[in-house]
Amino acid sequence: MVALVWEIPLVWLWAAACLAGLTVRRSRFVVCLLVFVASVVLLLNTDNNDLVLYRGWYIEILYQPFSRDWLFDAMELFASRGGIPFEVFRTVLNASALTLYVVSIKRMSGGEMRPFPFACFLLMSLWLGTTLFRTFLAGSVASLAISFAFSEKATSKSIIWFGMLIVIAGSIHFVCYVFLLLLPAKYLSVKSCKLLFTVLTAVLAFLLVTGLAKTVLAMLIGEYRVDYYFALHLGLGCVVFIMCILSQAWLLDHAGRSLRERGDFAYGRVVSNIGLCFLPLCAISLCNVSESFRIIWVAFPVLAAIVDKWLRESVPIMQARIGNIGMTALWLLLAFTLAATVHNFDLSFVPVMLNNTFNEVFS
């Protein structure tokens, strides 16, 4: 199956669009191409493991509403009992999520439509938007929340919007509550933020590795609920994820220092802190790299918007410093590799591209 991947027309369009978005500094045509391809990948995807499960739940309503993700359950229950076909329900939610991501990336890019963050969106949309339906929707709301509170033009009241939107995102998929960790980035100094999250990461790692966290939570909410999330999974995915987080923290810290050197002290401090706030995910990934993977990838495009502004503020990417290009390339490579190590390549990439109705145009 994998050997045939390059015979699929959509794969060529996807790869060409990504390459253009990663190398072109500024082009409305490239941005439109990226959004178009993302729409094709998302909206015309007809079959994958995740959608098969959601289609069955939608038709039969086999779960007991409402779970911890009560808002998504409520939307699904309302639409299903209202006689709305699943494909209509899925298309409307995916189109809404796609729109929210476009708005979020534009806000984080200072109101501009720059290709690099949209290329990163296209990289992540393959796994999240097509195989992780609910996570993708929640992530779009979380990204909008981040753009409200952590863009250059964020106001003092923006933190209220951030909190409300994160609650909404967490009610669609609970992993988005983790983004509340970003709150200290708004107020702490870089030194204080680094100390806080380094200590927090070390404490979390100790509690998780020793099993203390699992024991306490099992007593509070029942052992069956924590077995999946707190079983140690130390492997390639965990190593790659930790390297991805560390390279991202370095990138954002470097971007923040560059902004402070240019005189933008307040925003530069916030940018440096954002990378540090994700350090606890390194500890969480020791137990469940799959959930940690989702957390970082839903924010991937808006974080790329910050990196893009620093990397290519005044010059094209190929004229930027070799060190900056190298670290950014490493970050992208690790994030891309992470997707392949966490999710089975045969079950995600090929069916998404192969079963897309876009290919029928060329058949």
Short mmCIF file of C-alpha atoms in Angstrom, two decimals:
data_model
loop_
_atom_site.label_atom_id
_atom_site.label_comp_id
_atom_site.label_asym_id
_atom_site.label_seq_id
_atom_site.Cartn_x
_atom_site.Cartn_y
_atom_site.Cartn_z
CA MET A 1 0.00 0.00 0.00
CA VAL A 2 2.74 2.51 0.95
CA ALA A 3 4.66 1.71 -2.24
CA LEU A 4 1.73 3.04 -4.25
CA VAL A 5 1.43 6.32 -2.35
CA TRP A 6 3.02 8.47 -5.06
CA GLU A 7 0.57 7.14 -7.63
CA ILE A 8 -2.24 9.00 -5.84
CA PRO A 9 -2.92 12.43 -7.47
CA LEU A 10 -3.82 14.14 -4.18
CA VAL A 11 -0.46 13.20 -2.66
CA TRP A 12 1.38 15.13 -5.36
CA LEU A 13 -0.80 18.20 -4.87
CA TRP A 14 -0.38 17.97 -1.07
CA ALA A 15 3.42 17.60 -1.28
CA ALA A 16 3.82 20.42 -3.83
CA ALA A 17 1.66 22.76 -1.75
CA CYS A 18 3.65 22.00 1.42
CA LEU A 19 6.96 22.59 -0.36
CA ALA A 20 5.75 25.91 -1.75
CA GLY A 21 4.46 27.06 1.63
CA LEU A 22 7.71 26.17 3.40
CA THR A 23 9.97 27.99 0.93
CA VAL A 24 8.00 31.04 -0.29
CA ARG A 25 8.19 34.09 1.96
CA ARG A 26 5.01 35.89 0.94
CA SER A 27 2.43 34.99 -1.70
CA ARG A 28 -1.36 35.16 -1.65
CA PHE A 29 -1.51 32.58 -4.41
CA VAL A 30 0.48 30.06 -2.35
CA VAL A 31 -1.70 30.72 0.71
CA CYS A 32 -4.85 30.18 -1.35
CA LEU A 33 -3.35 26.95 -2.71
CA LEU A 34 -2.56 25.76 0.82
CA VAL A 35 -6.08 26.50 2.08
CA PHE A 36 -7.56 24.84 -0.99
CA VAL A 37 -5.53 21.66 -0.52
CA ALA A 38 -6.34 21.60 3.20
CA SER A 39 -10.03 21.86 2.28
CA VAL A 40 -9.70 18.99 -0.19
CA VAL A 41 -7.90 16.77 2.31
CA LEU A 42 -10.39 17.54 5.06
CA LEU A 43 -13.77 17.91 3.43
CA LEU A 44 -13.47 15.27 0.70
CA ASN A 45 -11.98 12.58 2.90
CA THR A 46 -14.52 9.78 2.81
CA ASP A 47 -13.18 6.96 4.95
CA ASN A 48 -10.69 6.30 7.76
CA ASN A 49 -10.67 4.46 11.07
CA ASP A 50 -11.75 7.45 13.14
CA LEU A 51 -14.65 8.40 10.89
CA VAL A 52 -15.93 4.83 10.79
CA LEU A 53 -16.14 4.83 14.59
CA TYR A 54 -17.78 8.26 14.77
CA ARG A 55 -20.27 7.34 12.07
CA GLY A 56 -21.33 4.28 14.06
CA TRP A 57 -21.67 6.25 17.30
CA TYR A 58 -23.57 8.99 15.51
CA ILE A 59 -26.12 6.62 14.00
CA GLU A 60 -26.61 4.38 17.04
CA ILE A 61 -25.81 6.83 19.91
CA LEU A 62 -24.16 3.98 21.78
CA TYR A 63 -22.62 6.13 24.52
CA GLN A 64 -24.34 7.59 27.55
CA PRO A 65 -24.48 11.37 27.20
CA PHE A 66 -22.84 13.27 28.52
CA SER A 67 -19.16 12.41 28.96
CA ARG A 68 -16.31 14.73 30.01
CA ASP A 69 -16.43 16.05 26.40
CA TRP A 70 -20.02 17.09 26.95
CA LEU A 71 -20.22 19.86 24.35
CA PHE A 72 -19.28 17.56 21.48
CA ASP A 73 -21.66 14.90 22.83
CA ALA A 74 -24.45 17.48 22.93
CA MET A 75 -23.82 18.61 19.34
CA GLU A 76 -23.71 15.01 18.14
CA LEU A 77 -26.85 14.02 20.03
CA PHE A 78 -28.79 17.07 18.84
CA ALA A 79 -27.77 16.58 15.19
CA SER A 80 -28.34 12.81 15.20
CA ARG A 81 -31.79 13.00 16.75
CA GLY A 82 -32.62 15.89 14.45
CA GLY A 83 -32.15 13.63 11.44
CA ILE A 84 -29.06 15.42 10.09
CA PRO A 85 -26.95 12.95 8.03
CA PHE A 86 -23.52 12.21 9.48
CA GLU A 87 -21.68 13.44 6.38
CA VAL A 88 -23.43 16.81 6.68
CA PHE A 89 -22.60 16.97 10.40
CA ARG A 90 -18.95 16.06 9.75
CA THR A 91 -18.58 18.49 6.83
CA VAL A 92 -20.06 21.43 8.75
CA LEU A 93 -17.78 20.84 11.75
CA ASN A 94 -14.66 20.35 9.60
CA ALA A 95 -15.47 23.48 7.58
CA SER A 96 -15.94 25.42 10.81
CA ALA A 97 -12.63 24.13 12.19
CA LEU A 98 -10.84 24.98 8.94
CA THR A 99 -12.22 28.53 9.09
CA LEU A 100 -11.17 28.96 12.73
CA TYR A 101 -7.63 27.84 11.90
CA VAL A 102 -7.40 30.31 9.02
CA VAL A 103 -8.56 33.13 11.32
CA SER A 104 -6.18 32.05 14.10
CA ILE A 105 -3.13 31.83 11.83
CA LYS A 106 -3.91 35.24 10.33
CA ARG A 107 -4.27 36.79 13.79
CA MET A 108 -0.97 35.31 14.97
CA SER A 109 0.71 36.53 11.77
CA GLY A 110 -0.16 40.17 12.49
CA GLY A 111 -3.14 40.16 10.15
CA GLU A 112 -1.14 38.86 7.19
CA MET A 113 -1.66 35.63 5.21
CA ARG A 114 1.89 34.27 5.26
CA PRO A 115 2.61 30.87 3.65
CA PHE A 116 4.83 29.19 6.27
CA PRO A 117 2.25 28.75 9.06
CA PHE A 118 -0.34 27.61 6.52
CA ALA A 119 2.13 25.00 5.26
CA CYS A 120 2.48 23.80 8.86
CA PHE A 121 -1.31 23.67 9.05
CA LEU A 122 -1.35 21.49 5.95
CA LEU A 123 1.29 19.20 7.48
CA MET A 124 -0.79 18.66 10.60
CA SER A 125 -4.19 18.54 8.92
CA LEU A 126 -3.35 15.18 7.38
CA TRP A 127 -3.26 13.44 10.74
CA LEU A 128 -5.46 15.60 12.92
CA GLY A 129 -8.12 16.78 10.51
CA THR A 130 -8.64 13.47 8.78
CA THR A 131 -8.02 10.82 11.44
CA LEU A 132 -8.74 12.71 14.67
CA PHE A 133 -12.06 14.39 13.92
CA ARG A 134 -12.98 15.67 17.40
CA THR A 135 -9.40 16.66 18.29
CA PHE A 136 -9.17 18.78 15.15
CA LEU A 137 -12.34 20.68 16.00
CA ALA A 138 -11.24 21.27 19.60
CA GLY A 139 -7.78 22.30 18.43
CA SER A 140 -9.18 24.96 16.14
CA VAL A 141 -10.98 26.57 19.10
CA ALA A 142 -7.83 26.30 21.25
CA SER A 143 -5.78 27.93 18.48
CA LEU A 144 -8.28 30.78 18.31
CA ALA A 145 -7.91 31.17 22.08
CA ILE A 146 -4.11 31.36 21.77
CA SER A 147 -4.42 33.98 19.02
CA PHE A 148 -6.61 36.11 21.28
CA ALA A 149 -4.27 36.10 24.26
CA PHE A 150 -0.79 35.78 22.76
CA SER A 151 -0.73 37.76 19.53
CA GLU A 152 1.13 41.06 19.28
CA LYS A 153 -2.12 43.02 19.43
CA ALA A 154 -3.55 41.18 22.45
CA THR A 155 -5.18 43.45 25.04
CA SER A 156 -5.40 43.06 28.79
CA LYS A 157 -8.95 41.72 28.44
CA SER A 158 -7.89 39.08 25.93
CA ILE A 159 -7.08 36.63 28.72
CA ILE A 160 -10.82 36.42 29.48
CA TRP A 161 -11.51 35.32 25.90
CA PHE A 162 -8.64 32.87 26.20
CA GLY A 163 -10.13 31.26 29.30
CA MET A 164 -13.64 31.00 27.85
CA LEU A 165 -12.44 29.54 24.55
CA ILE A 166 -10.20 26.98 26.28
CA VAL A 167 -13.18 25.82 28.35
CA ILE A 168 -15.16 25.41 25.11
CA ALA A 169 -12.25 23.55 23.47
CA GLY A 170 -11.83 21.32 26.53
CA SER A 171 -15.54 20.53 26.43
CA ILE A 172 -15.04 19.20 22.90
CA HIS A 173 -11.83 17.29 23.73
CA PHE A 174 -10.47 17.30 27.27
CA VAL A 175 -6.78 17.47 26.25
CA CYS A 176 -7.23 21.15 25.34
CA TYR A 177 -7.46 22.06 29.03
CA VAL A 178 -3.67 21.62 29.04
CA PHE A 179 -3.37 24.96 27.23
CA LEU A 180 -4.23 26.66 30.51
CA LEU A 181 -0.52 26.07 31.23
CA LEU A 182 0.13 29.01 28.92
CA LEU A 183 -1.34 31.52 31.38
CA PRO A 184 1.97 32.19 33.23
CA ALA A 185 3.54 33.18 29.88
CA LYS A 186 1.46 36.34 30.00
CA TYR A 187 2.66 37.55 33.38
CA LEU A 188 5.96 35.97 34.49
CA SER A 189 9.49 36.96 33.62
CA VAL A 190 11.45 34.55 31.41
CA LYS A 191 13.65 33.53 34.33
CA SER A 192 10.68 32.84 36.62
CA CYS A 193 8.82 30.95 33.89
CA LYS A 194 11.86 28.79 33.17
CA LEU A 195 12.27 27.92 36.85
CA LEU A 196 8.57 27.21 37.37
CA PHE A 197 8.13 24.88 34.43
CA THR A 198 11.45 23.10 34.84
CA VAL A 199 10.51 22.23 38.42
CA LEU A 200 6.95 21.31 37.41
CA THR A 201 8.26 19.02 34.66
CA ALA A 202 10.64 17.28 37.07
CA VAL A 203 7.92 16.80 39.70
CA LEU A 204 5.45 15.45 37.13
CA ALA A 205 8.04 13.05 35.73
CA PHE A 206 8.79 11.74 39.24
CA LEU A 207 5.10 11.25 40.08
CA LEU A 208 4.37 9.50 36.79
CA VAL A 209 7.43 7.21 36.70
CA THR A 210 7.02 6.14 40.33
CA GLY A 211 3.31 5.50 39.87
CA LEU A 212 2.28 7.92 42.61
CA ALA A 213 0.11 9.96 40.25
CA LYS A 214 -1.72 6.85 39.05
CA THR A 215 -2.29 5.62 42.60
CA VAL A 216 -3.74 8.91 43.82
CA LEU A 217 -6.00 9.39 40.80
CA ALA A 218 -7.16 5.77 40.92
CA MET A 219 -8.34 6.40 44.47
CA LEU A 220 -10.18 9.55 43.38
CA ILE A 221 -11.82 8.55 40.09
CA GLY A 222 -11.37 4.78 39.77
CA GLU A 223 -8.50 2.69 38.48
CA TYR A 224 -10.16 1.74 35.21
CA ARG A 225 -10.16 5.38 34.12
CA VAL A 226 -6.43 5.94 34.56
CA ASP A 227 -4.97 2.68 33.24
CA TYR A 228 -4.89 3.92 29.65
CA TYR A 229 -3.47 7.33 30.42
CA PHE A 230 -0.90 6.40 33.05
CA ALA A 231 0.75 3.24 31.70
CA LEU A 232 4.40 3.97 30.87
CA HIS A 233 5.13 3.99 27.13
CA LEU A 234 8.84 4.69 26.78
CA GLY A 235 9.76 4.31 23.12
CA LEU A 236 10.74 6.09 19.93
CA GLY A 237 7.62 8.26 19.94
CA CYS A 238 8.42 9.50 23.45
CA VAL A 239 12.03 10.35 22.54
CA VAL A 240 11.01 12.16 19.36
CA PHE A 241 8.29 14.07 21.19
CA ILE A 242 10.66 15.30 23.90
CA MET A 243 13.17 16.43 21.26
CA CYS A 244 10.35 18.19 19.41
CA ILE A 245 9.28 20.07 22.56
CA LEU A 246 12.87 21.06 23.41
CA SER A 247 13.59 22.30 19.87
CA GLN A 248 10.31 24.24 19.91
CA ALA A 249 11.18 25.81 23.28
CA TRP A 250 14.59 26.80 21.90
CA LEU A 251 13.01 28.28 18.76
CA LEU A 252 10.48 30.37 20.66
CA ASP A 253 13.05 31.49 23.21
CA HIS A 254 15.37 32.56 20.40
CA ALA A 255 12.48 34.35 18.68
CA GLY A 256 11.60 36.09 21.94
CA ARG A 257 15.17 37.25 22.50
CA SER A 258 15.30 38.59 18.94
CA LEU A 259 12.11 40.56 19.53
CA ARG A 260 13.49 41.99 22.77
CA GLU A 261 16.68 43.03 20.99
CA ARG A 262 14.53 44.95 18.52
CA GLY A 263 12.89 46.78 21.40
CA ASP A 264 9.66 44.78 21.72
CA PHE A 265 10.30 43.71 25.32
CA ALA A 266 6.74 42.77 26.34
CA TYR A 267 5.88 40.57 23.37
CA GLY A 268 9.39 39.11 23.26
CA ARG A 269 9.04 37.97 26.87
CA VAL A 270 5.68 36.33 26.14
CA VAL A 271 7.05 34.51 23.07
CA SER A 272 9.99 33.11 25.05
CA ASN A 273 7.65 31.99 27.82
CA ILE A 274 5.24 30.18 25.48
CA GLY A 275 7.90 27.64 24.56
CA LEU A 276 8.78 27.07 28.22
CA CYS A 277 5.13 26.48 29.16
CA PHE A 278 5.06 23.34 27.02
CA LEU A 279 7.92 21.67 28.94
CA PRO A 280 5.56 19.66 31.24
CA LEU A 281 4.39 17.80 28.14
CA CYS A 282 7.80 16.10 28.15
CA ALA A 283 6.81 14.45 31.43
CA ILE A 284 3.28 13.64 30.27
CA SER A 285 4.65 11.94 27.16
CA LEU A 286 6.40 9.37 29.37
CA CYS A 287 2.98 7.83 29.99
CA ASN A 288 0.94 8.67 26.91
CA VAL A 289 2.71 10.17 23.94
CA SER A 290 -0.42 9.84 21.81
CA GLU A 291 -2.38 12.38 23.87
CA SER A 292 0.69 14.63 24.20
CA PHE A 293 1.14 14.47 20.44
CA ARG A 294 -2.38 15.79 19.93
CA ILE A 295 -1.79 18.72 22.29
CA ILE A 296 1.26 20.02 20.48
CA TRP A 297 -0.06 19.47 16.97
CA VAL A 298 -3.31 21.37 17.44
CA ALA A 299 -1.17 24.43 18.26
CA PHE A 300 1.41 23.69 15.56
CA PRO A 301 0.18 26.30 12.99
CA VAL A 302 -0.14 29.22 15.43
CA LEU A 303 3.30 28.46 16.91
CA ALA A 304 4.66 28.38 13.36
CA ALA A 305 3.20 31.85 12.82
CA ILE A 306 5.38 33.15 15.67
CA VAL A 307 8.47 31.42 14.28
CA ASP A 308 7.72 32.70 10.78
CA LYS A 309 7.58 36.33 11.91
CA TRP A 310 10.96 36.00 13.60
CA LEU A 311 12.61 33.88 10.90
CA ARG A 312 11.58 35.89 7.87
CA GLU A 313 10.74 39.37 9.11
CA SER A 314 12.84 41.10 6.49
CA VAL A 315 14.41 38.40 4.26
CA PRO A 316 13.25 35.27 2.38
CA ILE A 317 13.80 31.99 4.16
CA MET A 318 16.74 30.96 1.97
CA GLN A 319 18.57 34.16 2.95
CA ALA A 320 17.98 33.77 6.69
CA ARG A 321 20.76 32.58 9.01
CA ILE A 322 21.82 28.98 8.55
CA GLY A 323 21.35 28.28 12.27
CA ASN A 324 17.79 29.60 12.24
CA ILE A 325 16.87 27.59 9.16
CA GLY A 326 18.52 24.48 10.60
CA MET A 327 16.68 24.61 13.93
CA THR A 328 13.36 25.32 12.24
CA ALA A 329 13.93 22.44 9.84
CA LEU A 330 14.75 20.17 12.79
CA TRP A 331 11.55 21.23 14.54
CA LEU A 332 9.47 20.46 11.44
CA LEU A 333 11.25 17.15 10.83
CA LEU A 334 10.74 16.02 14.43
CA ALA A 335 7.07 17.00 14.36
CA PHE A 336 6.59 15.17 11.08
CA THR A 337 8.46 12.10 12.35
CA LEU A 338 6.39 12.20 15.53
CA ALA A 339 3.22 11.74 13.52
CA ALA A 340 4.67 8.69 11.80
CA THR A 341 5.86 7.14 15.08
CA VAL A 342 2.62 7.69 16.98
CA HIS A 343 0.12 6.81 14.25
CA ASN A 344 0.41 3.79 12.00
CA PHE A 345 1.52 5.06 8.61
CA ASP A 346 -0.51 2.53 6.64
CA LEU A 347 -3.74 3.29 8.51
CA SER A 348 -3.61 7.08 8.34
CA PHE A 349 -1.74 8.51 5.38
CA VAL A 350 -2.64 6.14 2.54
CA PRO A 351 -6.40 5.67 3.18
CA VAL A 352 -6.87 9.41 3.66
CA MET A 353 -5.32 10.14 0.28
CA LEU A 354 -6.56 7.02 -1.51
CA ASN A 355 -10.21 7.31 -0.46
CA ASN A 356 -10.48 11.02 -1.24
CA THR A 357 -12.98 11.79 -3.99
CA PHE A 358 -10.56 14.37 -5.40
CA ASN A 359 -8.65 11.51 -7.04
CA GLU A 360 -11.70 10.60 -9.14
CA VAL A 361 -11.12 13.74 -11.22
CA PHE A 362 -7.92 12.16 -12.57
CA SER A 363 -9.22 8.61 -12.95
#
